[in-house]
mmCIF file of C-alpha atoms and ligand atoms in Angstrom:
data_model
loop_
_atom_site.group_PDB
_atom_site.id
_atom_site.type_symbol
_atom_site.label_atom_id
_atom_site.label_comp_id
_atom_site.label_asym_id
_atom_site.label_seq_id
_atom_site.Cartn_x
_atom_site.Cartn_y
_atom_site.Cartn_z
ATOM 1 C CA UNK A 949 -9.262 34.081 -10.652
ATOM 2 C CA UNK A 950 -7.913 35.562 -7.347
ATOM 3 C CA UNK A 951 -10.688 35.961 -4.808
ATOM 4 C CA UNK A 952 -11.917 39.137 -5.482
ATOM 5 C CA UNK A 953 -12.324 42.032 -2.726
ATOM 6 C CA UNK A 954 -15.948 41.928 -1.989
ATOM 7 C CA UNK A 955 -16.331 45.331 -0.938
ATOM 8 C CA UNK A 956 -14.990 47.133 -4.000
ATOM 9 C CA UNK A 957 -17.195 44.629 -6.051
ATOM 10 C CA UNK A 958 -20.554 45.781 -4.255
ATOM 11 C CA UNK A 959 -19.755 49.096 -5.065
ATOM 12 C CA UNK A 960 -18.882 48.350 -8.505
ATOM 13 C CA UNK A 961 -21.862 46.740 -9.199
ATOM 14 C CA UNK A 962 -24.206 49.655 -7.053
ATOM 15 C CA UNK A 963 -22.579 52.366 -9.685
ATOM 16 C CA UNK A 964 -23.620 49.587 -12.775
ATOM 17 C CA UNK A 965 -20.137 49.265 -13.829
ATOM 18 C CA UNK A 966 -19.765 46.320 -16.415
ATOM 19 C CA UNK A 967 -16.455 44.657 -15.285
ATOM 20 C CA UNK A 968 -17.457 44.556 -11.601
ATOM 21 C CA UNK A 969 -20.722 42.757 -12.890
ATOM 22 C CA UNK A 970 -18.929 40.425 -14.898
ATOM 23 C CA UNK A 971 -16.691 39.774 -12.099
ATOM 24 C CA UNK A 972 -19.888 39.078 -9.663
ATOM 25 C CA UNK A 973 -20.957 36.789 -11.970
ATOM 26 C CA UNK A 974 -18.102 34.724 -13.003
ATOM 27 C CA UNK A 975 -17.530 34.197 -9.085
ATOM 28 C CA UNK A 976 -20.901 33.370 -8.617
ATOM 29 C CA UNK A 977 -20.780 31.017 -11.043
ATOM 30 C CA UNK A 978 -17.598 29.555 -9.228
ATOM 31 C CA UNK A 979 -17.367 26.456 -7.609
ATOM 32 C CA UNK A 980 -14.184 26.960 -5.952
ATOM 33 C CA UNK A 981 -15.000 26.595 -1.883
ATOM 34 C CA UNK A 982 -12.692 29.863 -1.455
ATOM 35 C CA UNK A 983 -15.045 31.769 -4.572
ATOM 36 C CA UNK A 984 -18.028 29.957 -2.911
ATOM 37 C CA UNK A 985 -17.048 31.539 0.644
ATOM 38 C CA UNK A 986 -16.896 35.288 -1.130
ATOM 39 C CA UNK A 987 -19.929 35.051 -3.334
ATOM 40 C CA UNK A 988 -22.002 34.053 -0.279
ATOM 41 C CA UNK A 989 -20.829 37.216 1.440
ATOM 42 C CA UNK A 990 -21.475 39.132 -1.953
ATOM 43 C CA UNK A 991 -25.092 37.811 -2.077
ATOM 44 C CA UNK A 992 -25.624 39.140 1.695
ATOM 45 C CA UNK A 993 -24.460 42.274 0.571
ATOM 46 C CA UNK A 994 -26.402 42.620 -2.456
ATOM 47 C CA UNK A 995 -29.360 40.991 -1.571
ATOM 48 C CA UNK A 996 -31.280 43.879 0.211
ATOM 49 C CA UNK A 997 -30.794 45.949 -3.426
ATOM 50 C CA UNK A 998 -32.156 43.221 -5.462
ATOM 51 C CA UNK A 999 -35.845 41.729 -6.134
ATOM 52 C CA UNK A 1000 -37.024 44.842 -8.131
ATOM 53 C CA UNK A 1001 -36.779 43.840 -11.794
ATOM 54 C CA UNK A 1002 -39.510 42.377 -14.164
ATOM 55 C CA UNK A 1003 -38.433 38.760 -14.274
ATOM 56 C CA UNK A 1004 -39.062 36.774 -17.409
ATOM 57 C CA UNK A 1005 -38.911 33.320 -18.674
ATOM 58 C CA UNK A 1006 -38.479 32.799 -22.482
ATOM 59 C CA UNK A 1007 -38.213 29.303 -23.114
ATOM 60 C CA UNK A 1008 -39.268 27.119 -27.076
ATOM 61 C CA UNK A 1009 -37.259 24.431 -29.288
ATOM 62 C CA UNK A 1010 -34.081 24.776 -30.458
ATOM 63 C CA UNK A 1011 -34.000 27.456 -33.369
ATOM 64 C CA UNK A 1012 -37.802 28.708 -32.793
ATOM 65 C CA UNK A 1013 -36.132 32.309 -32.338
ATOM 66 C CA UNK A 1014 -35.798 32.632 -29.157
ATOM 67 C CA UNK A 1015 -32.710 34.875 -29.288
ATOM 68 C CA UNK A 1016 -33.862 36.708 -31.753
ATOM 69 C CA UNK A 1017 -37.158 37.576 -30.063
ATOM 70 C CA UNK A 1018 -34.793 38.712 -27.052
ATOM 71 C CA UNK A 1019 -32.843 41.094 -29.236
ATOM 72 C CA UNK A 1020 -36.316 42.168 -30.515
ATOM 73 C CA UNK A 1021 -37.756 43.126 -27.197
ATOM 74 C CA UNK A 1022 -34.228 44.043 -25.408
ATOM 75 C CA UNK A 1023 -34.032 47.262 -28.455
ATOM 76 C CA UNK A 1024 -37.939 47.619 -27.459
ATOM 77 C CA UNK A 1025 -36.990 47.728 -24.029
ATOM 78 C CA UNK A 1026 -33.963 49.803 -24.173
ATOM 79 C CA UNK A 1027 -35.770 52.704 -26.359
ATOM 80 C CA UNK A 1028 -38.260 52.991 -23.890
ATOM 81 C CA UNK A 1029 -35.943 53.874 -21.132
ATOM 82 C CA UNK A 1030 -35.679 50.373 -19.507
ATOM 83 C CA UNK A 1031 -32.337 48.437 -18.552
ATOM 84 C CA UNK A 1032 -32.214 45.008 -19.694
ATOM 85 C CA UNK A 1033 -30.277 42.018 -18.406
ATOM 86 C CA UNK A 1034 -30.346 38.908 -20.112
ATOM 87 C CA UNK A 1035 -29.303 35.464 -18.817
ATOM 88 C CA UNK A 1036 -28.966 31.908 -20.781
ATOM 89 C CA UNK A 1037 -29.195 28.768 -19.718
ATOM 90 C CA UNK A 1038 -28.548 26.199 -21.981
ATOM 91 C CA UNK A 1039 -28.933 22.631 -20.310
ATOM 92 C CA UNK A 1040 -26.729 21.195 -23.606
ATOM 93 C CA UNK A 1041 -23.588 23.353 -21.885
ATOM 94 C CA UNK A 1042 -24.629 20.896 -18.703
ATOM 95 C CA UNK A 1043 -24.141 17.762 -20.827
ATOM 96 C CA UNK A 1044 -21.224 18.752 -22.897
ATOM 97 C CA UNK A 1045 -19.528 20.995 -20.495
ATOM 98 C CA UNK A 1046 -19.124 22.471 -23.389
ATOM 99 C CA UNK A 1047 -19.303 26.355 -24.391
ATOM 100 C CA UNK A 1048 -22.748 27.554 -25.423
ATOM 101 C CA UNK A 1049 -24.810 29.574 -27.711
ATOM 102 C CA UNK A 1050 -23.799 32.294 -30.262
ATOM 103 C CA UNK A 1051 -26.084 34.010 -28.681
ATOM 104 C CA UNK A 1052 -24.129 37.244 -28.664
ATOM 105 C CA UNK A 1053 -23.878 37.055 -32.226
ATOM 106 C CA UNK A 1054 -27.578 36.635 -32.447
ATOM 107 C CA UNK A 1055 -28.160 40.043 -30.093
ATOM 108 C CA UNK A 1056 -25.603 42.118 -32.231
ATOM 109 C CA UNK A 1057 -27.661 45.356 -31.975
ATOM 110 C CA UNK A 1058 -28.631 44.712 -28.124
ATOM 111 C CA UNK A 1059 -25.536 43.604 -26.968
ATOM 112 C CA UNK A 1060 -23.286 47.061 -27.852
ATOM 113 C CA UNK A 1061 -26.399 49.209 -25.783
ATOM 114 C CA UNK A 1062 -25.171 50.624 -22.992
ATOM 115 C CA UNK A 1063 -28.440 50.300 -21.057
ATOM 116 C CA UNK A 1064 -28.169 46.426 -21.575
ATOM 117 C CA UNK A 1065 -25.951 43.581 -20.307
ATOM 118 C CA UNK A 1066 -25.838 39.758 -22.100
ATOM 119 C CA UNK A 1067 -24.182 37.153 -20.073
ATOM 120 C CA UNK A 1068 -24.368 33.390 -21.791
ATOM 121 C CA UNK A 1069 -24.770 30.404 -19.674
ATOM 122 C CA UNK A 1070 -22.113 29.433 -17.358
ATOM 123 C CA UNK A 1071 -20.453 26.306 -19.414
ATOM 124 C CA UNK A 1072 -20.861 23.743 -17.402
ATOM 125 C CA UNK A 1073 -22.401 22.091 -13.959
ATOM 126 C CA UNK A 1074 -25.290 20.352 -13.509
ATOM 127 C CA UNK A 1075 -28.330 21.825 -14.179
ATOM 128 C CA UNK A 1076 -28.601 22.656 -10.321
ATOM 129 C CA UNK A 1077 -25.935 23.914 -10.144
ATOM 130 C CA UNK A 1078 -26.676 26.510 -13.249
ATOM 131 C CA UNK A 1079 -30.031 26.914 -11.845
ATOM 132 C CA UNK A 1080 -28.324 28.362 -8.942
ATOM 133 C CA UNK A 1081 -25.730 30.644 -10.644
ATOM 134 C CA UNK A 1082 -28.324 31.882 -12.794
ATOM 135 C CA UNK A 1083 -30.740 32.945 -9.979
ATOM 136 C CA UNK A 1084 -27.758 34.658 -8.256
ATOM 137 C CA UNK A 1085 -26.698 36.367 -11.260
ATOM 138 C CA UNK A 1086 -30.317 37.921 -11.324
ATOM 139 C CA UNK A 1087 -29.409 39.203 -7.855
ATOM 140 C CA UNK A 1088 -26.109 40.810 -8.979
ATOM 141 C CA UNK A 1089 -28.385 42.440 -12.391
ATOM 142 C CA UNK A 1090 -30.766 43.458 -10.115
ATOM 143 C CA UNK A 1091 -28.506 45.257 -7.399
ATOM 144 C CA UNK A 1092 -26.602 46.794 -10.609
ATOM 145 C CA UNK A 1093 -30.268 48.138 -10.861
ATOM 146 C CA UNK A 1094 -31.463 46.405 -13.958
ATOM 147 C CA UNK A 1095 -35.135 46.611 -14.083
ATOM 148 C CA UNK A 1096 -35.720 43.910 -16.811
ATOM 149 C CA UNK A 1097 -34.124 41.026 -16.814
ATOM 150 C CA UNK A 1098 -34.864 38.179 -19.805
ATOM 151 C CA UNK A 1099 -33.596 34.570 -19.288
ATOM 152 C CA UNK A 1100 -33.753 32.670 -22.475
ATOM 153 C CA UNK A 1101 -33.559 28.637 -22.030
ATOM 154 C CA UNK A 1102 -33.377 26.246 -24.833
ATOM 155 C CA UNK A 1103 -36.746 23.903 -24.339
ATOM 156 C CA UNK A 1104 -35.731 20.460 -23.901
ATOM 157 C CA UNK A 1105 -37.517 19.059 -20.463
ATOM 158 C CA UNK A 1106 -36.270 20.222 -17.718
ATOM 159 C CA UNK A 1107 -34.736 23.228 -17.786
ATOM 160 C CA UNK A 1108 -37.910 24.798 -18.887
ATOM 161 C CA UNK A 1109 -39.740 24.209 -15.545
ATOM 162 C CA UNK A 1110 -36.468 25.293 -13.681
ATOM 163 C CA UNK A 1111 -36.403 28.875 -15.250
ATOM 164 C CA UNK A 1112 -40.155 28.874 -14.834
ATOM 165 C CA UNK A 1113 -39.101 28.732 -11.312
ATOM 166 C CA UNK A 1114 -37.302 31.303 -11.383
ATOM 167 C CA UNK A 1115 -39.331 34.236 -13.214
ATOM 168 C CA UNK A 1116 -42.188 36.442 -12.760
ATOM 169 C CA UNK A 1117 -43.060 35.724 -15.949
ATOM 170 C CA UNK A 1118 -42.774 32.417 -18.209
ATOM 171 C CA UNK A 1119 -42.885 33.331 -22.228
ATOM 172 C CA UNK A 1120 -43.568 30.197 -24.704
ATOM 173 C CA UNK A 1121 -42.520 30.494 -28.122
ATOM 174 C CA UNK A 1122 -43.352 28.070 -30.675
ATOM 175 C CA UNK A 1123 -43.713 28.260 -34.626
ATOM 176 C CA UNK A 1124 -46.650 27.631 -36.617
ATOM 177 C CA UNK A 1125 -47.722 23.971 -36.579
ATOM 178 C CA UNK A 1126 -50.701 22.041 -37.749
ATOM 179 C CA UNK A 1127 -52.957 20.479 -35.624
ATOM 180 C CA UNK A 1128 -51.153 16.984 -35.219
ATOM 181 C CA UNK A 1129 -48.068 18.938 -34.399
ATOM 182 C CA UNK A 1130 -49.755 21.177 -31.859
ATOM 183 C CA UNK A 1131 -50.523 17.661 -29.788
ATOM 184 C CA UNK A 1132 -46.680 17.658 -29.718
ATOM 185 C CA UNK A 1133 -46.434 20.722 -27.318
ATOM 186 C CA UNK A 1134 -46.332 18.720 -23.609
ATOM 187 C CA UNK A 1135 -48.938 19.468 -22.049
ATOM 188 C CA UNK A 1136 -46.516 20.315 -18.722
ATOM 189 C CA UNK A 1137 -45.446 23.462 -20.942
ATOM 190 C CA UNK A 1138 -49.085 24.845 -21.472
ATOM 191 C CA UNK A 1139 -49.592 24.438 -17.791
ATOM 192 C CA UNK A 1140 -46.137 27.027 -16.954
ATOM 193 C CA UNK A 1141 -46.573 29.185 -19.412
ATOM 194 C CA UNK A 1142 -48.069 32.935 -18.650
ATOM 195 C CA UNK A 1143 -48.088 34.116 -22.074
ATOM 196 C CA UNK A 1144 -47.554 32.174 -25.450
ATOM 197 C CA UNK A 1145 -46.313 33.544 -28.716
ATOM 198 C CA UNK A 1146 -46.021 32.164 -31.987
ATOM 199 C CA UNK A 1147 -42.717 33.440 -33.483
ATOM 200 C CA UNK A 1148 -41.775 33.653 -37.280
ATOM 201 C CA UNK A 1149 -45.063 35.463 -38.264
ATOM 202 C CA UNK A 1150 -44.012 36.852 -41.616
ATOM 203 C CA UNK A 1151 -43.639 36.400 -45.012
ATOM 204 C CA UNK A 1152 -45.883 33.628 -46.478
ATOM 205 C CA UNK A 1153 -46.176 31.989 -42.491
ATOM 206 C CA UNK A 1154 -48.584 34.971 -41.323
ATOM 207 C CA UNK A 1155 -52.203 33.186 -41.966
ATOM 208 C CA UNK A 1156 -50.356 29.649 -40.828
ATOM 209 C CA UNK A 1157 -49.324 31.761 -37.344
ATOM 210 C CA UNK A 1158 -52.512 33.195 -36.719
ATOM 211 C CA UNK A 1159 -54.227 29.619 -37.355
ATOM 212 C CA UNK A 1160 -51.982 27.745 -34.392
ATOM 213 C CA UNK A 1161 -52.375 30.575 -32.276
ATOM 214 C CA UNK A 1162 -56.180 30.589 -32.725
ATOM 215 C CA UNK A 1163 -55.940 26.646 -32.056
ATOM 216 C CA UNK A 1164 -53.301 27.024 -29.206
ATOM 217 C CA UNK A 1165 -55.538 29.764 -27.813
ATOM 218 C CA UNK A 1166 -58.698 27.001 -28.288
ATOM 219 C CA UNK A 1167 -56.315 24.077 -26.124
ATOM 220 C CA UNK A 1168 -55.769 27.083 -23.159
ATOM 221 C CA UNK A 1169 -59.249 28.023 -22.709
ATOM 222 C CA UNK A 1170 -60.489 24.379 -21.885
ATOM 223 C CA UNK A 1171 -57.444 23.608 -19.728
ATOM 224 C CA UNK A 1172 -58.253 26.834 -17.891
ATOM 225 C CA UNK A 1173 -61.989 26.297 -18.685
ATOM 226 C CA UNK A 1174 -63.863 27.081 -14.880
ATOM 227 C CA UNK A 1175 -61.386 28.432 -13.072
ATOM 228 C CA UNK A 1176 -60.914 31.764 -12.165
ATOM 229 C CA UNK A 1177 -56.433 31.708 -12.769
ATOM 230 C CA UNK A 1178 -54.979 33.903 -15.197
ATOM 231 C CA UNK A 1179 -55.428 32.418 -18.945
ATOM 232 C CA UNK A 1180 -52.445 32.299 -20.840
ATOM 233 C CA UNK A 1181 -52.796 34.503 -24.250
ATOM 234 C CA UNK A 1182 -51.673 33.569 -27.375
ATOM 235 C CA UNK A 1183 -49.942 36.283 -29.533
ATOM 236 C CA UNK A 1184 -48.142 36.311 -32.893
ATOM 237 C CA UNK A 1185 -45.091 37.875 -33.412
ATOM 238 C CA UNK A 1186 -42.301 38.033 -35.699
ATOM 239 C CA UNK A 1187 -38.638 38.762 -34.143
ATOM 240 C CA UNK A 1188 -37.104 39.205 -37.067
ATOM 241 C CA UNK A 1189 -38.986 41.780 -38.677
ATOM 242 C CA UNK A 1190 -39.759 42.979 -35.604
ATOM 243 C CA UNK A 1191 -43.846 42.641 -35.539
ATOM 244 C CA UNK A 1192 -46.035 42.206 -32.296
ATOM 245 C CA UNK A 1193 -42.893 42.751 -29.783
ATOM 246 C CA UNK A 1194 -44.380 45.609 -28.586
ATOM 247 C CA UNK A 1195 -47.753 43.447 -27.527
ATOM 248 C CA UNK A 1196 -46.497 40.523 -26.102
ATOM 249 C CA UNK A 1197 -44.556 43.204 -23.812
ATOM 250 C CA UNK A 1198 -48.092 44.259 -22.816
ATOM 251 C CA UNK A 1199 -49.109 41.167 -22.038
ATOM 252 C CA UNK A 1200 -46.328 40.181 -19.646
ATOM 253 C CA UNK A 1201 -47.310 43.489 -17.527
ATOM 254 C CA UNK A 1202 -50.988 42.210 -17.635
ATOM 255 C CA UNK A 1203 -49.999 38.812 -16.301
ATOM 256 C CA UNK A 1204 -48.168 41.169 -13.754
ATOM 257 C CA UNK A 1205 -51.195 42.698 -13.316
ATOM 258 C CA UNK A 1206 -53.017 39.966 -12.945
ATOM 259 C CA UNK A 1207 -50.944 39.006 -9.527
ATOM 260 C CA UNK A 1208 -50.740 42.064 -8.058
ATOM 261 C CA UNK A 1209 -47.646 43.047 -5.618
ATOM 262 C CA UNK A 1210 -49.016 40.599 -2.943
ATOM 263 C CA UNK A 1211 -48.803 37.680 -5.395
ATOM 264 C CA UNK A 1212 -45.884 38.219 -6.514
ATOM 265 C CA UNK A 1213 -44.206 38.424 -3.629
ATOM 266 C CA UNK A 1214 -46.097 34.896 -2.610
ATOM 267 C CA UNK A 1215 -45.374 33.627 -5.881
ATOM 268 C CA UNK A 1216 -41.664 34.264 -5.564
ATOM 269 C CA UNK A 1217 -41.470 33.170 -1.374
ATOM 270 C CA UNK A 1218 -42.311 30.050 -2.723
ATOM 271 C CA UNK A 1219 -40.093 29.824 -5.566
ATOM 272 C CA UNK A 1220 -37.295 30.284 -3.070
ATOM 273 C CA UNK A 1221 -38.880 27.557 -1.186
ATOM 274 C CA UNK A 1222 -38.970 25.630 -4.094
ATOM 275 C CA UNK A 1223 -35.288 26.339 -5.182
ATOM 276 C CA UNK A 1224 -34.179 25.745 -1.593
ATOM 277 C CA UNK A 1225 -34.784 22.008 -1.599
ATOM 278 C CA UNK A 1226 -33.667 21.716 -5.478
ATOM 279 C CA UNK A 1227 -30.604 22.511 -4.618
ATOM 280 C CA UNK A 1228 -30.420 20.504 -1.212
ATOM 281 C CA UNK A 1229 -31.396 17.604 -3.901
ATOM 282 C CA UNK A 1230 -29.327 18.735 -6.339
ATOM 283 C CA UNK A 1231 -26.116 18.533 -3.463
ATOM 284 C CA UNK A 1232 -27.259 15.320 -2.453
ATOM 285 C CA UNK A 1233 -27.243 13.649 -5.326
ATOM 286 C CA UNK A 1234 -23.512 15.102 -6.412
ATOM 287 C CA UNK A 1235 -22.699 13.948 -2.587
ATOM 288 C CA UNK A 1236 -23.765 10.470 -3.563
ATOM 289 C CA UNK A 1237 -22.056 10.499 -7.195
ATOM 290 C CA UNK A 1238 -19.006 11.187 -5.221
ATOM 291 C CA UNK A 1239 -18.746 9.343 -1.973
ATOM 292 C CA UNK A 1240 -15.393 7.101 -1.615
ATOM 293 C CA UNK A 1241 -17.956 4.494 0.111
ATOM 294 C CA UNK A 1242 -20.622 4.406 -2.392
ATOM 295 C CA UNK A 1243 -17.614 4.285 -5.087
ATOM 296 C CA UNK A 1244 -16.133 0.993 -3.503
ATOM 297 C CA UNK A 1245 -19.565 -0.812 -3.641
ATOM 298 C CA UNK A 1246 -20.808 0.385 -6.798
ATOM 299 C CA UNK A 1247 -19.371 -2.151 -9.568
ATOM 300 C CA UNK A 1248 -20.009 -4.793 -7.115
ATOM 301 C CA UNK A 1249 -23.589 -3.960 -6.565
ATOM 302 C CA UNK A 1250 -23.979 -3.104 -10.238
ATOM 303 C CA UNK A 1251 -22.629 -6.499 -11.625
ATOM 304 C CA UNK A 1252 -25.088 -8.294 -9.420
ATOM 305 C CA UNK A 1253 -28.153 -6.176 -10.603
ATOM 306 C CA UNK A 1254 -26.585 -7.049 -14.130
ATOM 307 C CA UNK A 1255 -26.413 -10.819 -13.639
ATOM 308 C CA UNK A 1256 -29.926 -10.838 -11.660
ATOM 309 C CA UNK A 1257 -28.721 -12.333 -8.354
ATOM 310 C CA UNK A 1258 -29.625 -8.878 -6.222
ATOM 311 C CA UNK A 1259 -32.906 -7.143 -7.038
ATOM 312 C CA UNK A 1260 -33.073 -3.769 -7.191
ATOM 313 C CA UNK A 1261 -34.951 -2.681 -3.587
ATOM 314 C CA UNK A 1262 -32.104 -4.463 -2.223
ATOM 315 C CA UNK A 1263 -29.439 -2.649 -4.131
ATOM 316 C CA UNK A 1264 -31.020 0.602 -3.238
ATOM 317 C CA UNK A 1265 -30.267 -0.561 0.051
ATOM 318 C CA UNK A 1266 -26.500 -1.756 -0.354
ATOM 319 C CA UNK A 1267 -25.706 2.003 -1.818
ATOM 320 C CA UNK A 1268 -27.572 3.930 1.099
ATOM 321 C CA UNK A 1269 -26.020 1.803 4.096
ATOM 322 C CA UNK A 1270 -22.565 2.395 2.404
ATOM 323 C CA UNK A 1271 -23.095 6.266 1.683
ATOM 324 C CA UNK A 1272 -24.662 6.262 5.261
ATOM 325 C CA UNK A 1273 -21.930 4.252 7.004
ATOM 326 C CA UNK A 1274 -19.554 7.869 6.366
ATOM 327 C CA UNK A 1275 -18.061 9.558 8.935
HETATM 328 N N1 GTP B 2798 -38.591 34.270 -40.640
HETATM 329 C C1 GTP B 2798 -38.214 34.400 -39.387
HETATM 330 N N2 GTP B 2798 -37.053 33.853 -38.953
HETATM 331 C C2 GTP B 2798 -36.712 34.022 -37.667
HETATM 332 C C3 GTP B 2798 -37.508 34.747 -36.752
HETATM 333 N N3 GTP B 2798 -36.906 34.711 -35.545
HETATM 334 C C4 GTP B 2798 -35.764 33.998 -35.688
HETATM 335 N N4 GTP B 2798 -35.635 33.587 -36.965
HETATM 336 C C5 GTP B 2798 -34.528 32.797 -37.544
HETATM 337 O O1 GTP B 2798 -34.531 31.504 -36.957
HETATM 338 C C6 GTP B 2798 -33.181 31.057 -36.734
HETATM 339 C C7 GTP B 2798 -32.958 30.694 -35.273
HETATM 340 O O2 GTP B 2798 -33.058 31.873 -34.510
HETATM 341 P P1 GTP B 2798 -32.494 31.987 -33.025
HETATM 342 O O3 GTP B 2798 -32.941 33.306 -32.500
HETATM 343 O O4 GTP B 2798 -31.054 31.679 -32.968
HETATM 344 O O5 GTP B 2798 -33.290 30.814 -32.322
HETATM 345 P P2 GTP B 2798 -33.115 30.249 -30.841
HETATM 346 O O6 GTP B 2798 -34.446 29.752 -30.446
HETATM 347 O O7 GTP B 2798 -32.457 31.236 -29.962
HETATM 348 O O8 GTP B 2798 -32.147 29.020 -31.069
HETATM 349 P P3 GTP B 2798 -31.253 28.229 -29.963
HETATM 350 O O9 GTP B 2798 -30.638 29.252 -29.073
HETATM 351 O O10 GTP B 2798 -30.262 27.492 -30.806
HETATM 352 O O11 GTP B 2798 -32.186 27.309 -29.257
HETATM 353 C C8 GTP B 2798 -32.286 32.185 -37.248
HETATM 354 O O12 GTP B 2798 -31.898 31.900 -38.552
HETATM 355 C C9 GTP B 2798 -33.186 33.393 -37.184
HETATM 356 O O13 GTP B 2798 -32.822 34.385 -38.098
HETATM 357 C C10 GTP B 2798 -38.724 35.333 -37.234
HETATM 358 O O14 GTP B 2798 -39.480 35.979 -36.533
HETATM 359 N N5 GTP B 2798 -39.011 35.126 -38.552
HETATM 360 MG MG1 MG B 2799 -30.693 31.146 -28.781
#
């Protein structure tokens, strides 16, 4: 892609025209130092425009529903006079480098609206580094003066808690699960979670729903027992025949609610300060996989770890005096 004129592309984006969003995304997503330079001047640009949509986190397993649900709420959404964005990020595109998710397939209805815009994960990085073209890409949906934007993330460890990082608003969705299984949710999710919903409600699953959510809702209150913080509800909803949507909407503009405009704003100041030194760590660390000095001493240092005549402390020592001894 030629570096595009950053100009025309701000204005593209303030009149919400589709290909100059696309654009502003794919070169955010860039890593090219030349696409880097432009999207950093693209971001200044669009950065007084952006912060006003209702972020929201919706995170669960593999195959719990999650697109689904966001086709669900995105047509709730849309008929209601809202403009929805929607983000993925799929931390199996950061191991495979690989393409991602159907997911377009999945939001067949949502994705032809003209009032909405789906935009799959960027295919591959680390998950830093789509951390950080996600987050950006909020900032290009939000100057293009989407008011809603939905980022769906597959649940597998740590991507959760880096979209929770980024929203105003983290959704859980799980299935129903007996009460052995319900020990199975980690703990770390309960504790990021806003609001909790358990998906696939219907048919002969309704009483088995309403059961985990009761118990789910049981687990909340005595991890929130005493304290005065917002407790999570527990809703059930199906996204395929389109049940309970409508509620769990509600309760995402309680939890909103809840903060207020001066917690939000606090709550998002430190997210940036949180984000800031993720991806300082997240540099470093590519820095480090990189480095012609750490390179030269690394099968070296490994073998002797291997045949136990360097301990480890020591090792850790060998790498950082090479990687420090740079120019
Ligand atoms: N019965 C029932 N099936 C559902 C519901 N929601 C989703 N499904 C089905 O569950 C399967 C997985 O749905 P997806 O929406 O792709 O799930 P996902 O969580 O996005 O999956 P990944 O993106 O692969 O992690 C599909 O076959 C859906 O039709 C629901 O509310 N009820
Ligand atoms: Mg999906």
């Amino acid at each position: 892609m030629a570096v595009p004129d950053v100009a025309a592309l701000v204005s593209g984006i303030r009149d919400g025209q589709r290909a100059a969003i696309s654009r502003a995304i794919t070169l955010v997503e860039s890593r090219r130092p030349d696409h880097r330079a432009a999207a950093r001047e693209l971001l200044a640009e669009l950065a007084p425009l952006a912060g006003g949509a209702v972020r929201v986190g919706i995170s669960g397993v593999p195959g719990v529903g999650k697109s689904t649900f966001v086709e669900a709420l995105g047509m709730h959404l849309v008929k209601n006079d809202h403009r929805v964005g929607v983000l993925a990020v799929d931390p199996s595109s950061v191991r495979t480098g690989g393409s991602v998710l159907g997911d377009k397939t999945r939001m067949a209805s949502l994705a032809v609206q003209p009032d909405a815009y789906i935009r799959p994960s960027p295919s591959a990085g680390t998950l830093g580094g789509v951390a950080r073209a996600t987050s950006q890409a909020m900032t290009v949906l939000e100057a293009a003066g989407f008011d809603v934007v939905l980022v769906e993330t597959v649940g597998v460890g740590q991507s959760e808690v880096t979209v929770s990082g980024m929203v105003d608003t983290f959704l859980f969705l799980t299935i129903a699960r007996t009460g052995d299984q319900l020990q199975g949710i980690k703990k770390g999710i309960l504790e990021i979670s806003d609001v909790l919903a358990v998906n696939k409600a219907d048919g002969e699953r309704v009483l088995e729903a309403e059961t985990t959510s009761k118990d789910l809702a049981g687990a909340l209150r005595l991890v929130y027992a005493g304290t005065n913080s917002w407790v999570p509800p527990v809703l059930t909803c199906s996204a395929l025949e389109n049940t309970g949507i409508d509620t769990v909407w509600s309760r995402i503009i309680r939890h909103r609610e809840f903060m207020g405009s001066q917690g939000l704003k606090e709550k998002r100041a430190q997210q940036q300060l949180d984000f800031t030194w993720a991806l300082v760590r997240d540099e470093l660390d590519q820095r480090l996989q990189t480095d012609p000095r750490v390179k030269a001493v690394r099968a070296e240092v490994r073998a002797a770890i291997l045949d136990g005549t360097m301990p480890a402390a020591t090792a850790a020592d060998e790498i950082l005096a090479a990687y420090d001894s740079r120019d």
